[in-house]
mmCIF file of C-alpha atoms in Angstrom:
data_model
loop_
_atom_site.group_PDB
_atom_site.id
_atom_site.type_symbol
_atom_site.label_atom_id
_atom_site.label_comp_id
_atom_site.label_asym_id
_atom_site.label_seq_id
_atom_site.Cartn_x
_atom_site.Cartn_y
_atom_site.Cartn_z
ATOM 1 C CA MET A 121 7.207 4.233 21.837
ATOM 2 C CA ASN A 122 10.944 3.741 20.678
ATOM 3 C CA THR A 123 13.892 6.120 20.177
ATOM 4 C CA VAL A 124 15.500 6.232 17.204
ATOM 5 C CA ALA A 125 16.875 9.427 15.536
ATOM 6 C CA CYS A 126 14.575 11.041 13.163
ATOM 7 C CA PRO A 127 15.557 12.549 9.719
ATOM 8 C CA LYS A 128 12.764 15.073 9.624
ATOM 9 C CA LYS A 129 9.481 14.002 8.278
ATOM 10 C CA ILE A 130 9.211 11.039 6.868
ATOM 11 C CA VAL A 131 6.200 10.136 3.827
ATOM 12 C CA ALA A 132 5.379 5.858 3.631
ATOM 13 C CA LEU A 133 3.982 5.295 0.601
ATOM 14 C CA SER A 134 1.889 2.311 1.038
ATOM 15 C CA GLY A 135 -0.335 -0.423 -0.598
ATOM 16 C CA GLY A 136 -2.299 -2.655 1.721
ATOM 17 C CA VAL A 137 -0.682 -5.780 4.427
ATOM 18 C CA GLY A 138 3.472 -5.215 3.785
ATOM 19 C CA GLY A 139 2.790 -2.114 3.679
ATOM 20 C CA ALA A 140 0.868 -1.810 6.363
ATOM 21 C CA LYS A 141 3.353 -4.002 8.673
ATOM 22 C CA LEU A 142 6.477 -1.472 7.692
ATOM 23 C CA ALA A 143 3.959 2.110 8.626
ATOM 24 C CA LEU A 144 3.037 -0.110 11.995
ATOM 25 C CA GLY A 145 7.283 -0.227 12.194
ATOM 26 C CA LEU A 146 7.596 3.192 11.589
ATOM 27 C CA SER A 147 4.594 4.547 14.124
ATOM 28 C CA HIS A 148 6.774 3.106 16.698
ATOM 29 C CA LEU A 149 9.853 4.547 16.010
ATOM 30 C CA LEU A 150 8.139 8.236 14.934
ATOM 31 C CA ARG A 151 5.735 10.749 16.633
ATOM 32 C CA PRO A 152 2.365 11.715 14.353
ATOM 33 C CA ASP A 153 3.805 14.764 13.549
ATOM 34 C CA GLU A 154 6.942 12.734 12.239
ATOM 35 C CA LEU A 155 5.303 10.100 10.260
ATOM 36 C CA THR A 156 2.881 10.468 6.863
ATOM 37 C CA VAL A 157 1.193 7.279 5.176
ATOM 38 C CA ILE A 158 -0.078 7.727 1.896
ATOM 39 C CA VAL A 159 -2.037 4.805 0.638
ATOM 40 C CA ASN A 160 -2.877 3.507 -2.631
ATOM 41 C CA THR A 161 -6.352 4.074 -3.424
ATOM 42 C CA ALA A 162 -6.857 2.602 -7.149
ATOM 43 C CA ASP A 163 -7.904 -1.098 -5.801
ATOM 44 C CA ASP A 164 -10.885 0.710 -4.818
ATOM 45 C CA PHE A 165 -14.194 -0.931 -5.427
ATOM 46 C CA ASP A 166 -18.630 -0.095 -5.289
ATOM 47 C CA HIS A 167 -19.695 -3.162 -3.601
ATOM 48 C CA PHE A 168 -23.364 -4.297 -2.787
ATOM 49 C CA GLY A 169 -23.295 -0.389 -3.390
ATOM 50 C CA LEU A 170 -20.496 0.298 -0.815
ATOM 51 C CA ARG A 171 -17.130 1.855 -1.670
ATOM 52 C CA ILE A 172 -14.244 -0.367 -0.530
ATOM 53 C CA SER A 173 -11.363 0.969 0.316
ATOM 54 C CA PRO A 174 -8.839 -2.441 0.570
ATOM 55 C CA ASP A 175 -5.649 -1.101 1.302
ATOM 56 C CA LEU A 176 -6.713 2.207 3.481
ATOM 57 C CA ASP A 177 -8.999 -0.533 5.423
ATOM 58 C CA THR A 178 -5.784 -2.538 5.755
ATOM 59 C CA VAL A 179 -3.282 0.265 6.797
ATOM 60 C CA MET A 180 -6.090 2.290 9.429
ATOM 61 C CA TYR A 181 -6.736 -1.487 10.820
ATOM 62 C CA THR A 182 -3.044 -2.070 11.382
ATOM 63 C CA LEU A 183 -2.574 1.129 12.935
ATOM 64 C CA ALA A 184 -5.267 0.689 15.021
ATOM 65 C CA GLY A 185 -4.101 -3.198 16.303
ATOM 66 C CA ILE A 186 -7.527 -4.716 15.435
ATOM 67 C CA ASN A 187 -6.196 -6.722 12.188
ATOM 68 C CA ASP A 188 -6.803 -9.751 11.386
ATOM 69 C CA MET A 189 -2.852 -11.096 11.853
ATOM 70 C CA GLU A 190 -3.488 -14.693 10.612
ATOM 71 C CA ARG A 191 -5.190 -14.069 7.265
ATOM 72 C CA GLY A 192 -3.636 -10.593 6.642
ATOM 73 C CA TRP A 193 -6.038 -8.467 5.899
ATOM 74 C CA GLY A 194 -9.722 -7.409 8.153
ATOM 75 C CA LEU A 195 -10.616 -7.177 11.509
ATOM 76 C CA ALA A 196 -9.592 -9.488 14.633
ATOM 77 C CA GLY A 197 -12.354 -12.104 16.180
ATOM 78 C CA GLU A 198 -14.987 -11.424 12.329
ATOM 79 C CA THR A 199 -17.728 -13.233 12.156
ATOM 80 C CA TRP A 200 -19.282 -13.943 8.419
ATOM 81 C CA GLY A 201 -23.366 -13.630 9.354
ATOM 82 C CA LEU A 202 -23.478 -11.318 6.346
ATOM 83 C CA MET A 203 -21.497 -13.391 3.620
ATOM 84 C CA GLY A 204 -23.784 -16.848 4.918
ATOM 85 C CA ALA A 205 -26.693 -14.950 4.265
ATOM 86 C CA LEU A 206 -25.318 -13.052 0.884
ATOM 87 C CA GLU A 207 -24.779 -17.193 0.207
ATOM 88 C CA GLN A 208 -28.508 -18.162 1.037
ATOM 89 C CA TYR A 209 -29.798 -15.661 -1.540
ATOM 90 C CA ALA A 210 -27.129 -16.666 -4.097
ATOM 91 C CA ALA A 211 -25.423 -13.424 -4.324
ATOM 92 C CA GLU A 212 -22.167 -12.371 -5.638
ATOM 93 C CA SER A 213 -19.905 -13.945 -2.614
ATOM 94 C CA TRP A 214 -16.300 -14.078 -4.183
ATOM 95 C CA PHE A 215 -15.429 -11.003 -1.724
ATOM 96 C CA ARG A 216 -15.065 -11.743 1.960
ATOM 97 C CA LEU A 217 -17.488 -8.717 3.485
ATOM 98 C CA GLY A 218 -16.939 -9.742 7.516
ATOM 99 C CA ASP A 219 -20.178 -8.234 9.503
ATOM 100 C CA ARG A 220 -18.345 -5.607 11.964
ATOM 101 C CA ASP A 221 -15.983 -4.509 8.887
ATOM 102 C CA ILE A 222 -19.090 -3.635 6.603
ATOM 103 C CA ALA A 223 -19.332 -1.044 9.460
ATOM 104 C CA THR A 224 -16.579 1.019 8.070
ATOM 105 C CA HIS A 225 -17.770 0.514 4.377
ATOM 106 C CA LEU A 226 -21.194 1.605 4.982
ATOM 107 C CA VAL A 227 -20.288 4.869 7.167
ATOM 108 C CA ARG A 228 -17.267 5.656 3.977
ATOM 109 C CA SER A 229 -20.497 5.396 1.961
ATOM 110 C CA GLN A 230 -22.950 7.631 3.740
ATOM 111 C CA ARG A 231 -20.502 10.040 4.056
ATOM 112 C CA LEU A 232 -19.145 10.470 0.868
ATOM 113 C CA ARG A 233 -22.543 10.242 -0.940
ATOM 114 C CA ASP A 234 -23.449 13.351 1.623
ATOM 115 C CA GLY A 235 -20.308 15.444 -0.081
ATOM 116 C CA GLU A 236 -17.144 14.733 2.183
ATOM 117 C CA SER A 237 -14.025 13.398 0.378
ATOM 118 C CA LEU A 238 -12.527 9.680 1.044
ATOM 119 C CA SER A 239 -9.860 12.140 2.746
ATOM 120 C CA GLN A 240 -12.393 13.707 5.322
ATOM 121 C CA VAL A 241 -14.005 10.211 5.473
ATOM 122 C CA THR A 242 -10.360 8.426 6.301
ATOM 123 C CA ALA A 243 -9.864 10.856 8.868
ATOM 124 C CA HIS A 244 -12.880 10.433 10.727
ATOM 125 C CA LEU A 245 -12.697 6.948 10.481
ATOM 126 C CA CYS A 246 -8.857 6.523 12.022
ATOM 127 C CA ARG A 247 -10.114 9.486 14.672
ATOM 128 C CA SER A 248 -12.507 6.672 15.235
ATOM 129 C CA LEU A 249 -10.445 3.808 16.284
ATOM 130 C CA GLY A 250 -7.664 5.883 17.820
ATOM 131 C CA VAL A 251 -5.277 5.748 14.485
ATOM 132 C CA VAL A 252 -3.104 8.971 15.441
ATOM 133 C CA HIS A 253 -0.823 9.082 12.644
ATOM 134 C CA PRO A 254 -1.759 10.633 9.498
ATOM 135 C CA VAL A 255 -3.236 8.181 6.788
ATOM 136 C CA TRP A 256 -4.358 9.656 3.616
ATOM 137 C CA PRO A 257 -5.860 8.186 0.622
ATOM 138 C CA MET A 258 -3.493 9.099 -2.586
ATOM 139 C CA SER A 259 -6.066 11.556 -3.943
ATOM 140 C CA ASP A 260 -9.686 12.139 -4.340
ATOM 141 C CA ASP A 261 -10.479 11.487 -7.371
ATOM 142 C CA PRO A 262 -11.481 7.999 -8.629
ATOM 143 C CA VAL A 263 -8.337 5.691 -10.111
ATOM 144 C CA ARG A 264 -9.088 2.234 -11.139
ATOM 145 C CA THR A 265 -6.855 -0.336 -11.703
ATOM 146 C CA MET A 266 -7.415 -2.612 -14.949
ATOM 147 C CA VAL A 267 -5.068 -5.767 -14.935
ATOM 148 C CA ASN A 268 -4.715 -6.754 -18.920
ATOM 149 C CA THR A 269 -4.477 -11.173 -18.946
ATOM 150 C CA ASP A 270 -5.049 -13.810 -21.445
ATOM 151 C CA ARG A 271 -8.211 -13.523 -20.277
ATOM 152 C CA GLY A 272 -9.016 -9.536 -21.076
ATOM 153 C CA ILE A 273 -9.321 -6.550 -18.715
ATOM 154 C CA LEU A 274 -9.882 -7.291 -15.643
ATOM 155 C CA PRO A 275 -11.175 -5.237 -12.751
ATOM 156 C CA PHE A 276 -8.135 -5.591 -10.442
ATOM 157 C CA GLN A 277 -9.925 -7.361 -7.143
ATOM 158 C CA GLN A 278 -11.860 -9.096 -9.665
ATOM 159 C CA TYR A 279 -8.117 -10.214 -10.746
ATOM 160 C CA PHE A 280 -6.940 -10.695 -7.270
ATOM 161 C CA VAL A 281 -9.882 -11.859 -5.305
ATOM 162 C CA ARG A 282 -12.775 -14.003 -7.670
ATOM 163 C CA GLU A 283 -9.708 -14.892 -10.370
ATOM 164 C CA ARG A 284 -7.407 -15.895 -7.514
ATOM 165 C CA CYS A 285 -4.525 -14.102 -10.110
ATOM 166 C CA ASN A 286 -4.971 -17.253 -11.756
ATOM 167 C CA PRO A 287 -5.168 -14.889 -15.136
ATOM 168 C CA LYS A 288 -1.856 -13.969 -17.046
ATOM 169 C CA VAL A 289 -0.934 -10.909 -16.694
ATOM 170 C CA THR A 290 0.145 -8.924 -19.931
ATOM 171 C CA GLY A 291 -0.254 -5.027 -18.606
ATOM 172 C CA PHE A 292 -2.153 -3.034 -16.429
ATOM 173 C CA GLN A 293 -4.310 0.541 -16.659
ATOM 174 C CA PHE A 294 -4.848 2.574 -14.763
ATOM 175 C CA GLU A 295 -8.476 4.778 -15.269
ATOM 176 C CA GLY A 296 -8.519 8.331 -14.471
ATOM 177 C CA ILE A 297 -4.549 9.123 -13.293
ATOM 178 C CA ASP A 298 -4.712 11.544 -16.224
ATOM 179 C CA ALA A 299 -7.023 13.192 -13.965
ATOM 180 C CA ALA A 300 -6.794 12.484 -10.785
ATOM 181 C CA ARG A 301 -4.653 14.962 -8.458
ATOM 182 C CA PRO A 302 -2.920 13.984 -6.017
ATOM 183 C CA ASN A 303 -3.883 14.366 -2.343
ATOM 184 C CA SER A 304 -3.007 17.999 -1.053
ATOM 185 C CA ILE A 305 -1.289 17.068 1.985
ATOM 186 C CA PHE A 306 1.296 14.690 -0.715
ATOM 187 C CA VAL A 307 1.788 17.652 -2.509
ATOM 188 C CA ASP A 308 3.061 19.935 0.388
ATOM 189 C CA LEU A 309 5.256 17.234 1.639
ATOM 190 C CA LEU A 310 6.637 16.730 -1.190
ATOM 191 C CA ARG A 311 7.425 20.206 -1.219
ATOM 192 C CA ASP A 312 8.074 21.272 2.512
ATOM 193 C CA THR A 313 11.918 21.644 3.135
ATOM 194 C CA THR A 314 11.773 20.053 6.729
ATOM 195 C CA LEU A 315 10.905 16.543 4.187
ATOM 196 C CA GLY A 316 13.451 14.097 5.179
ATOM 197 C CA ALA A 317 12.412 10.871 3.511
ATOM 198 C CA ILE A 318 10.105 9.111 1.298
ATOM 199 C CA VAL A 319 9.989 5.315 2.080
ATOM 200 C CA ILE A 320 8.544 2.924 -0.429
ATOM 201 C CA CYS A 321 7.096 0.400 1.791
ATOM 202 C CA PRO A 322 7.202 -3.530 0.648
ATOM 203 C CA SER A 323 4.298 -3.343 -1.551
ATOM 204 C CA ASN A 324 3.516 -4.412 -5.102
ATOM 205 C CA PRO A 325 5.533 -1.833 -7.034
ATOM 206 C CA PHE A 326 2.985 -2.570 -10.412
ATOM 207 C CA VAL A 327 -0.366 -1.953 -8.772
ATOM 208 C CA SER A 328 0.332 -0.605 -5.241
ATOM 209 C CA VAL A 329 2.936 1.656 -5.958
ATOM 210 C CA SER A 330 2.258 2.626 -9.580
ATOM 211 C CA PRO A 331 -0.720 4.346 -9.132
ATOM 212 C CA ILE A 332 0.561 6.831 -6.482
ATOM 213 C CA LEU A 333 3.765 7.603 -8.229
ATOM 214 C CA GLY A 334 1.496 7.882 -11.528
ATOM 215 C CA LEU A 335 -0.363 10.734 -10.438
ATOM 216 C CA ARG A 336 0.235 14.256 -12.099
ATOM 217 C CA ASP A 337 3.534 16.204 -10.622
ATOM 218 C CA VAL A 338 3.951 13.207 -7.806
ATOM 219 C CA ARG A 339 7.358 11.462 -9.466
ATOM 220 C CA THR A 340 8.719 14.614 -11.176
ATOM 221 C CA GLY A 341 8.020 15.972 -7.493
ATOM 222 C CA MET A 342 10.516 13.144 -5.420
ATOM 223 C CA VAL A 343 13.456 13.323 -8.405
ATOM 224 C CA GLY A 344 13.057 17.224 -8.056
ATOM 225 C CA GLY A 345 13.119 17.365 -4.279
ATOM 226 C CA ASN A 346 16.497 17.063 -1.670
ATOM 227 C CA ALA A 347 14.317 14.055 0.288
ATOM 228 C CA PRO A 348 16.043 10.896 -0.346
ATOM 229 C CA VAL A 349 13.332 7.926 -1.662
ATOM 230 C CA ILE A 350 13.719 4.538 -0.437
ATOM 231 C CA ALA A 351 12.257 1.612 -1.250
ATOM 232 C CA VAL A 352 11.851 -1.780 0.474
ATOM 233 C CA SER A 353 11.808 -4.571 -1.705
ATOM 234 C CA PRO A 354 8.979 -7.037 -2.059
ATOM 235 C CA ILE A 355 11.245 -9.819 -2.993
ATOM 236 C CA VAL A 356 13.250 -11.988 -0.639
ATOM 237 C CA ALA A 357 15.392 -14.405 -2.186
ATOM 238 C CA GLY A 358 13.440 -14.902 -5.622
ATOM 239 C CA ALA A 359 10.066 -14.706 -4.487
ATOM 240 C CA ALA A 360 7.102 -12.154 -3.446
ATOM 241 C CA LEU A 361 6.450 -12.703 0.444
ATOM 242 C CA LYS A 362 3.022 -11.831 0.331
ATOM 243 C CA GLY A 363 0.734 -11.269 -2.808
ATOM 244 C CA PRO A 364 0.953 -11.388 -6.205
ATOM 245 C CA THR A 365 4.122 -9.724 -7.371
ATOM 246 C CA GLY A 366 6.469 -13.033 -8.525
ATOM 247 C CA LYS A 367 4.026 -14.084 -10.383
ATOM 248 C CA MET A 368 3.574 -10.816 -11.798
ATOM 249 C CA MET A 369 7.362 -10.138 -12.401
ATOM 250 C CA ARG A 370 7.682 -13.818 -14.353
ATOM 251 C CA GLU A 371 4.263 -13.114 -16.981
ATOM 252 C CA LEU A 372 5.542 -10.079 -17.836
ATOM 253 C CA ASN A 373 9.226 -11.136 -18.388
ATOM 254 C CA MET A 374 11.037 -9.929 -15.621
ATOM 255 C CA PRO A 375 13.454 -11.912 -12.950
ATOM 256 C CA VAL A 376 11.370 -12.123 -9.637
ATOM 257 C CA SER A 377 14.765 -9.953 -7.760
ATOM 258 C CA ALA A 378 15.391 -7.355 -6.454
ATOM 259 C CA PHE A 379 17.392 -6.027 -8.989
ATOM 260 C CA ALA A 380 14.388 -5.911 -10.907
ATOM 261 C CA VAL A 381 12.557 -4.091 -7.847
ATOM 262 C CA ALA A 382 15.364 -1.396 -7.670
ATOM 263 C CA ALA A 383 15.877 -1.113 -12.150
ATOM 264 C CA HIS A 384 11.797 -0.907 -12.305
ATOM 265 C CA TYR A 385 11.754 2.056 -9.797
ATOM 266 C CA GLY A 386 15.097 3.330 -11.765
ATOM 267 C CA ASN A 387 16.063 6.811 -11.051
ATOM 268 C CA LEU A 388 13.363 7.471 -8.328
ATOM 269 C CA LEU A 389 15.656 5.954 -5.978
ATOM 270 C CA SER A 390 18.225 7.163 -4.251
ATOM 271 C CA GLY A 391 18.750 3.742 -1.947
ATOM 272 C CA ILE A 392 17.349 0.372 -1.657
ATOM 273 C CA VAL A 393 16.831 -2.011 1.446
ATOM 274 C CA ILE A 394 17.331 -5.492 0.537
ATOM 275 C CA ASP A 395 17.261 -8.882 2.604
ATOM 276 C CA PRO A 396 21.206 -10.023 3.142
ATOM 277 C CA SER A 397 19.906 -13.022 1.501
ATOM 278 C CA ASP A 398 19.956 -11.166 -1.696
ATOM 279 C CA ALA A 399 23.848 -9.770 -0.970
ATOM 280 C CA ASP A 400 24.784 -10.913 -4.325
ATOM 281 C CA GLU A 401 22.515 -8.525 -6.494
ATOM 282 C CA ALA A 402 23.799 -5.747 -4.375
ATOM 283 C CA GLU A 403 26.692 -4.887 -6.740
ATOM 284 C CA ALA A 404 23.977 -4.424 -10.166
ATOM 285 C CA ILE A 405 21.632 -1.991 -8.190
ATOM 286 C CA ARG A 406 25.161 0.273 -6.869
ATOM 287 C CA ALA A 407 25.954 -0.168 -10.713
ATOM 288 C CA LEU A 408 22.120 1.672 -11.106
ATOM 289 C CA GLY A 409 23.334 4.263 -9.300
ATOM 290 C CA ILE A 410 21.382 3.674 -6.109
ATOM 291 C CA GLU A 411 23.163 2.875 -2.805
ATOM 292 C CA VAL A 412 22.146 -0.556 -0.808
ATOM 293 C CA GLN A 413 21.267 -1.584 2.829
ATOM 294 C CA MET A 414 20.772 -5.097 3.464
ATOM 295 C CA VAL A 415 19.189 -6.122 6.851
ATOM 296 C CA PRO A 416 16.860 -8.594 7.766
ATOM 297 C CA THR A 417 13.327 -7.638 5.520
ATOM 298 C CA ILE A 418 10.628 -10.041 6.947
ATOM 299 C CA MET A 419 8.579 -9.044 8.945
ATOM 300 C CA ASN A 420 6.959 -11.690 11.146
ATOM 301 C CA THR A 421 6.674 -10.035 14.814
ATOM 302 C CA LEU A 422 6.120 -6.921 15.732
ATOM 303 C CA GLN A 423 9.283 -6.526 16.657
ATOM 304 C CA ASP A 424 10.700 -7.630 13.326
ATOM 305 C CA ARG A 425 8.623 -4.389 11.861
ATOM 306 C CA ILE A 426 10.136 -2.306 14.522
ATOM 307 C CA ASP A 427 13.727 -3.436 14.023
ATOM 308 C CA LEU A 428 13.145 -2.929 9.711
ATOM 309 C CA ALA A 429 12.130 -0.041 9.980
ATOM 310 C CA LYS A 430 14.253 1.268 12.352
ATOM 311 C CA SER A 431 16.874 0.468 10.045
ATOM 312 C CA VAL A 432 15.158 2.315 6.915
ATOM 313 C CA LEU A 433 15.735 5.873 9.238
ATOM 314 C CA THR A 434 19.161 5.263 10.158
ATOM 315 C CA PHE A 435 19.557 4.306 6.032
ATOM 316 C CA ALA A 436 17.535 7.709 5.378
ATOM 317 C CA GLY A 437 19.829 9.831 7.661
ATOM 318 C CA CYS A 438 23.051 8.196 6.329
ATOM 319 C CA LEU A 439 21.408 9.386 2.165
ATOM 320 C CA GLN A 440 20.743 13.296 3.984
#
C-alpha cells in the first residue's frame, strides 16, 4: 500500500464505473478503518426475479480486482451461456447477465428473501470476495430512479440499457426517496468528529449522486458538518468520460462543463477537483465560493487512480 497523509476518516460517495475507479485508488492509500464507500442503489431493479444492484456490484468487483476492465462493468473472463439460452426462449435479453455474475444476484436475492438487509447481504458478498474496505448501500430501503423523457417516464435501467440513453431527458424522479432512511453507518459517519472529508466521486451527478444526497438529512448533515466536501468532476474538456452525463446536461439546458457540475452541487461543496484542460473555468468556480484543485482526472491505469486519489486526499488536508 502506498502512503499518504490522511485527514482522518474518508467517506466516498460512488455510483458505478467512474466512482469505482476512484474508490480503488483511495483503497490503495487508506486502511479499511480510514475509508468507507457509500454506493448509490437507486439503479437497483428486479430482473427475472433477481435483485440486481449494478453500482454496488461494480464497486465490489473493482475493489476485489475481478472487474472487466475493458467493458467497465461485470466480471473479467465472463461467459454468456445463460444469455444465449434466454435468447433461444425469446426472453428479454436487453440486460446482460454473465454466467458468473448471476451467482451474485442469486445469493443476494435469496438472502434478501430470507430477511437480511441489503447492508448485511453486501457485507457478506464483500467478505466472500476478499474486499476489506467497507462498502455500504446508501440505504436499505428501496429507492428507484425514474427518468422523465420525451417517450414517457422510464425506469433507469430501461432508459440506460434497453433504450441506450436515446430518449431525450427532461428530468428525474426518485421513487421512495421521502420514506427511505440513509444507511445507519453513513449517518454515524456524518456525525463522527474524526471524519476528515467526504469525497463525491466522478459519478453522474443526476442519477448516481443525487439519490444519495436526496436521502433525509444527508445533505443538511454534510453542509452542517465540519468535514470538507470535495467533488471530482466527471466532465473533462466539455465531455463526460463515461456514460450519459454530458447528454443529460445538454438536454437539461446546462453547459457541459466542470463549472456546471460545481454549480449543480452548490453550497454543498468545499472544493472541486477539475482537469487542467478545464483551467479556464477555475476562476468562475472560485467565484461560487468553492476551492479548486487542478490535476489530471482521467483514470486509464491503476496508477492514474492512485495518483488522483492522492491528490484528492492532499486537497482534503488543505481544506481542513
